[in-house]
CSV table of C-alpha atoms in Angstrom, one decimal:
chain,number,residue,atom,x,y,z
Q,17,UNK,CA,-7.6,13.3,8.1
Q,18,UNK,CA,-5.3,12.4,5.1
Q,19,UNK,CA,-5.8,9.4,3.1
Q,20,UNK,CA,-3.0,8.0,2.3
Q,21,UNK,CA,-2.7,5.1,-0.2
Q,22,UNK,CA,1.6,3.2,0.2
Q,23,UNK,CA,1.8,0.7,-2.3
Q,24,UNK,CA,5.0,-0.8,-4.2
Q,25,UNK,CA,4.2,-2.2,-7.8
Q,26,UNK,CA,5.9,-2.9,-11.0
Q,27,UNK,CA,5.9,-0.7,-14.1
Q,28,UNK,CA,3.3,-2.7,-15.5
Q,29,UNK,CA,1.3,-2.1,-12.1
Q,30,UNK,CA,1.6,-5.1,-11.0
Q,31,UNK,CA,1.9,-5.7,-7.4
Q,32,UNK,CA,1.1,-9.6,-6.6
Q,33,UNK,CA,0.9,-12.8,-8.0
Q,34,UNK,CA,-0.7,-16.3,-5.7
Q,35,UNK,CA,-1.4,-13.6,-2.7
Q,36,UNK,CA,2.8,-13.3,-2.7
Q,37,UNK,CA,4.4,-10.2,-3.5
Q,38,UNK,CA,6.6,-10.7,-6.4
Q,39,UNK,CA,9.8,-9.6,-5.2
Q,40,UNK,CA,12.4,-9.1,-2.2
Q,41,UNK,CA,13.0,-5.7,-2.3
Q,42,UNK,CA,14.6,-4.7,1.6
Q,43,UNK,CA,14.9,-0.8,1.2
Q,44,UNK,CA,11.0,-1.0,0.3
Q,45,UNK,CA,10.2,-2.7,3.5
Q,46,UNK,CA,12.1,-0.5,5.3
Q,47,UNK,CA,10.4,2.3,3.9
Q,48,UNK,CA,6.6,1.1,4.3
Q,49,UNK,CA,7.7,0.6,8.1
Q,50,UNK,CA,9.0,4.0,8.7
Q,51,UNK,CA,5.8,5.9,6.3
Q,52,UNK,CA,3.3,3.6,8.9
Q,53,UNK,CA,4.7,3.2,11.5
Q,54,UNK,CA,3.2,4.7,14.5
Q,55,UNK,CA,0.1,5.3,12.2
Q,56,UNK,CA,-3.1,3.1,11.2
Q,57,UNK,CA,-2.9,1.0,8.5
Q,58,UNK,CA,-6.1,-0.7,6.9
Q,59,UNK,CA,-5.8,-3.9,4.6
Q,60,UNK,CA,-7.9,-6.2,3.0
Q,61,UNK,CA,-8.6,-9.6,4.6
Q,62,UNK,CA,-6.2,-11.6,1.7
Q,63,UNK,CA,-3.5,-8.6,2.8
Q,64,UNK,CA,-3.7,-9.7,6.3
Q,65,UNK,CA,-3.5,-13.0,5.1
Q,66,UNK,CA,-0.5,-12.9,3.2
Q,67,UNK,CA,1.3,-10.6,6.0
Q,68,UNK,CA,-0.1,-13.2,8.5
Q,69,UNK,CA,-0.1,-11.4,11.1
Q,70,UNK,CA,-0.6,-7.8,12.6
Q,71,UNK,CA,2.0,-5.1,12.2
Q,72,UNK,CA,3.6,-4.2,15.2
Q,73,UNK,CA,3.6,-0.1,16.1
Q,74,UNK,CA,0.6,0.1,14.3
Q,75,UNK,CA,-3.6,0.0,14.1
Q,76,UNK,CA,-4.3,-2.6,11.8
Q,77,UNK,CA,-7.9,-2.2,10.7
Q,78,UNK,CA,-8.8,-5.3,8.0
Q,79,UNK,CA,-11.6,-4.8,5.9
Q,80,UNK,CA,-14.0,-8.4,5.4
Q,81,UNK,CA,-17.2,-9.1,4.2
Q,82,UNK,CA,-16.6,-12.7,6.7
Q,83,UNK,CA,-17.8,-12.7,10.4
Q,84,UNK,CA,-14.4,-13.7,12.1
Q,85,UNK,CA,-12.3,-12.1,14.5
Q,86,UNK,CA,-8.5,-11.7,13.7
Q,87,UNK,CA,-7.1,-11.1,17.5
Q,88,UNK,CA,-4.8,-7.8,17.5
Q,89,UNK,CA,-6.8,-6.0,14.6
Q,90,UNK,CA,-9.8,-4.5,14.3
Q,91,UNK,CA,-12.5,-6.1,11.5
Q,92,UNK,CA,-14.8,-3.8,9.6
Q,93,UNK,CA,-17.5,-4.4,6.7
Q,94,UNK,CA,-16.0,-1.9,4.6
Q,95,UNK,CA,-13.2,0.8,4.2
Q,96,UNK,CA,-15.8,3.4,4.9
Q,97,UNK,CA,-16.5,1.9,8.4
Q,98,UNK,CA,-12.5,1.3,9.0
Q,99,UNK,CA,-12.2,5.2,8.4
Q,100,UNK,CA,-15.2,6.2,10.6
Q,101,UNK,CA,-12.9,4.8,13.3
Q,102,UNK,CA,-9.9,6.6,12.2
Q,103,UNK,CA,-11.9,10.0,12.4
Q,104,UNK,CA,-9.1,11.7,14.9
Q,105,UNK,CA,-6.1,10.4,13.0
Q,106,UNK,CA,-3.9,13.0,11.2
Q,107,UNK,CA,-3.2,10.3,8.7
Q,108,UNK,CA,-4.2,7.0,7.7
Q,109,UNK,CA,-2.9,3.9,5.2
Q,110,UNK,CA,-4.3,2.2,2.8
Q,111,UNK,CA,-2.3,-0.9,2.1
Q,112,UNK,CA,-3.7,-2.9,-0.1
Q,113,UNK,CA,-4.9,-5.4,-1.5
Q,114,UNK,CA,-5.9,-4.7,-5.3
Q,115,UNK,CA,-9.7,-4.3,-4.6
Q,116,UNK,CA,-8.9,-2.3,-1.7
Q,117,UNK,CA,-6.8,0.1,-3.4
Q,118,UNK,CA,-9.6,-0.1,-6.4
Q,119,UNK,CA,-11.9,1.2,-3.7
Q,120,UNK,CA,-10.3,4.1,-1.8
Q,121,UNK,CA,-8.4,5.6,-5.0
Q,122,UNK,CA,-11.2,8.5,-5.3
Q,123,UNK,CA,-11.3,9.4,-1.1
Q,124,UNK,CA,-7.3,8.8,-1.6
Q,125,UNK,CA,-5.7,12.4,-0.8
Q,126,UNK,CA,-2.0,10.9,-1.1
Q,127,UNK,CA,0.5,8.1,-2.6
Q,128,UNK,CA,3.3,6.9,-1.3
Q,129,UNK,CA,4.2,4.9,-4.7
Q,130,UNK,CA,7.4,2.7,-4.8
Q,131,UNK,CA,7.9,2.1,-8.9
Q,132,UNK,CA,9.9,-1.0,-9.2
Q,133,UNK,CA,11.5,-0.6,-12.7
Q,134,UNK,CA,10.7,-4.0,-14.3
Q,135,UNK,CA,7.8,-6.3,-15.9
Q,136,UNK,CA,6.2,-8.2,-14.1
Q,137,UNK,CA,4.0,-11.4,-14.4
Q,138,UNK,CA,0.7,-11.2,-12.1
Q,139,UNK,CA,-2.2,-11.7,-11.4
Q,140,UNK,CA,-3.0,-8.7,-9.2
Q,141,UNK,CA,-2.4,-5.1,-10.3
Q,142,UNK,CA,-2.5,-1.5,-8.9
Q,143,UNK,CA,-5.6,0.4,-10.7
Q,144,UNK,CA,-4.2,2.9,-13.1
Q,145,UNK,CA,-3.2,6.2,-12.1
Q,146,UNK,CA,-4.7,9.3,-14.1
Q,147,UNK,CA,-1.4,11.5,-13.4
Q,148,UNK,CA,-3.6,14.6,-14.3
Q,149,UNK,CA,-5.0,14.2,-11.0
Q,150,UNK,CA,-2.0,14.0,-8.9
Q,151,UNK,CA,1.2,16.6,-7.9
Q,152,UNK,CA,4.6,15.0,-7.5
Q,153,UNK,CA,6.0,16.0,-4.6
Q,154,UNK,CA,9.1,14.1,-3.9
Q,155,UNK,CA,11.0,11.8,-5.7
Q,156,UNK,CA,14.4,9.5,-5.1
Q,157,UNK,CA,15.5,7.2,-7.6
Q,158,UNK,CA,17.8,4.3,-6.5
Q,159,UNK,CA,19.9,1.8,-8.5
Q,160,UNK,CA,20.4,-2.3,-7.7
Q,161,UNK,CA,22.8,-3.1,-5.0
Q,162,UNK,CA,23.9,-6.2,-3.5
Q,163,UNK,CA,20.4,-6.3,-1.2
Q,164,UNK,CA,17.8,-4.8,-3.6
Q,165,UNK,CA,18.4,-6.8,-7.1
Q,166,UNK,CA,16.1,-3.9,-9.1
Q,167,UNK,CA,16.6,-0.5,-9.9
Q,168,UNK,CA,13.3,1.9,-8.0
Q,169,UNK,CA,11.9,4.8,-7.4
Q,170,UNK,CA,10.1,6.1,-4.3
Q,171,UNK,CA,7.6,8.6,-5.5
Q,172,UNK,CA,5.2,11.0,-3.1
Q,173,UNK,CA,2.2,12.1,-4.9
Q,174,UNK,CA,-0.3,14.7,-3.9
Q,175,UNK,CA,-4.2,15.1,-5.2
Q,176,UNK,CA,-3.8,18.2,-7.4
């Protein structure tokens, strides 16, 4: 199975401020639904939150320390347990929040990284990335256009 982390954040790493993501960014949406979709995605329990509901076409696993029961996802005590039940899936997401990321970076065996190319103020960030560990495999840069105000970059990295 390949562990897959898909995240979008700022070049300061940031990625959310108030549980809200911190900007509108369409062509990044677009491409976190065709990376996952079809696939299993697991999430914090503030992720699911701020998504508020499950994502369609996909195995939404949320990772709780709470006793509740989100209907249409599956709730686990920890990411360990939400991969145990992933064990015959080729590949499986990561996506998010900032403790959840913090905690699967060293099983993570992939990054689908969206760089937006601005500062951002936040209160959530992405964990720093030791480049020496990871290959770049694909890149695509884009520029603004009248749907996605900031210039980004969507980035594939591999563990080296």
């Amino acid at each position: 199975m390949t562990i897959s982390i898909i995240v979008a954040i700022a070049q300061n790493h940031a990625i959310g401020k108030n549980n809200q993501l911190l900007w509108h960014m369409p062509n990044d949406l677009k491409h976190f639904k065709q990376v996952t979709s079809g696939g299993t995605i697991i999430m914090g329990r503030k992720t699911y939150e701020s998504v508020g509901k499950p994502l369609p076409n996909r195995r939404n696993i949320v990772v709780t320390r709470q006793e509740i029961q989100i209907p249409g996802c599956e709730v686990v005590k920890s990411i360990d347990e939400g991969l145990s039940l992933c064990a015959h899936d080729e590949e499986v997401f990561i996506v998010g929040g900032a403790e959840i990321y913090r905690q699967a970076m060293a099983k993570t065996d992939r990054i689908y990284l969206t760089i937006i190319h601005k500062d951002f103020d936040a209160d959530t960030f992405f964990p720093e990335i030791d480049y020496l560990q990871w290959t770049e495999v694909s890149r695509e840069d884009f520029e603004p256009d009248e749907k996605n105000p900031l210039p980004y970059s969507f980035i594939t990295l591999n563990r080296a």
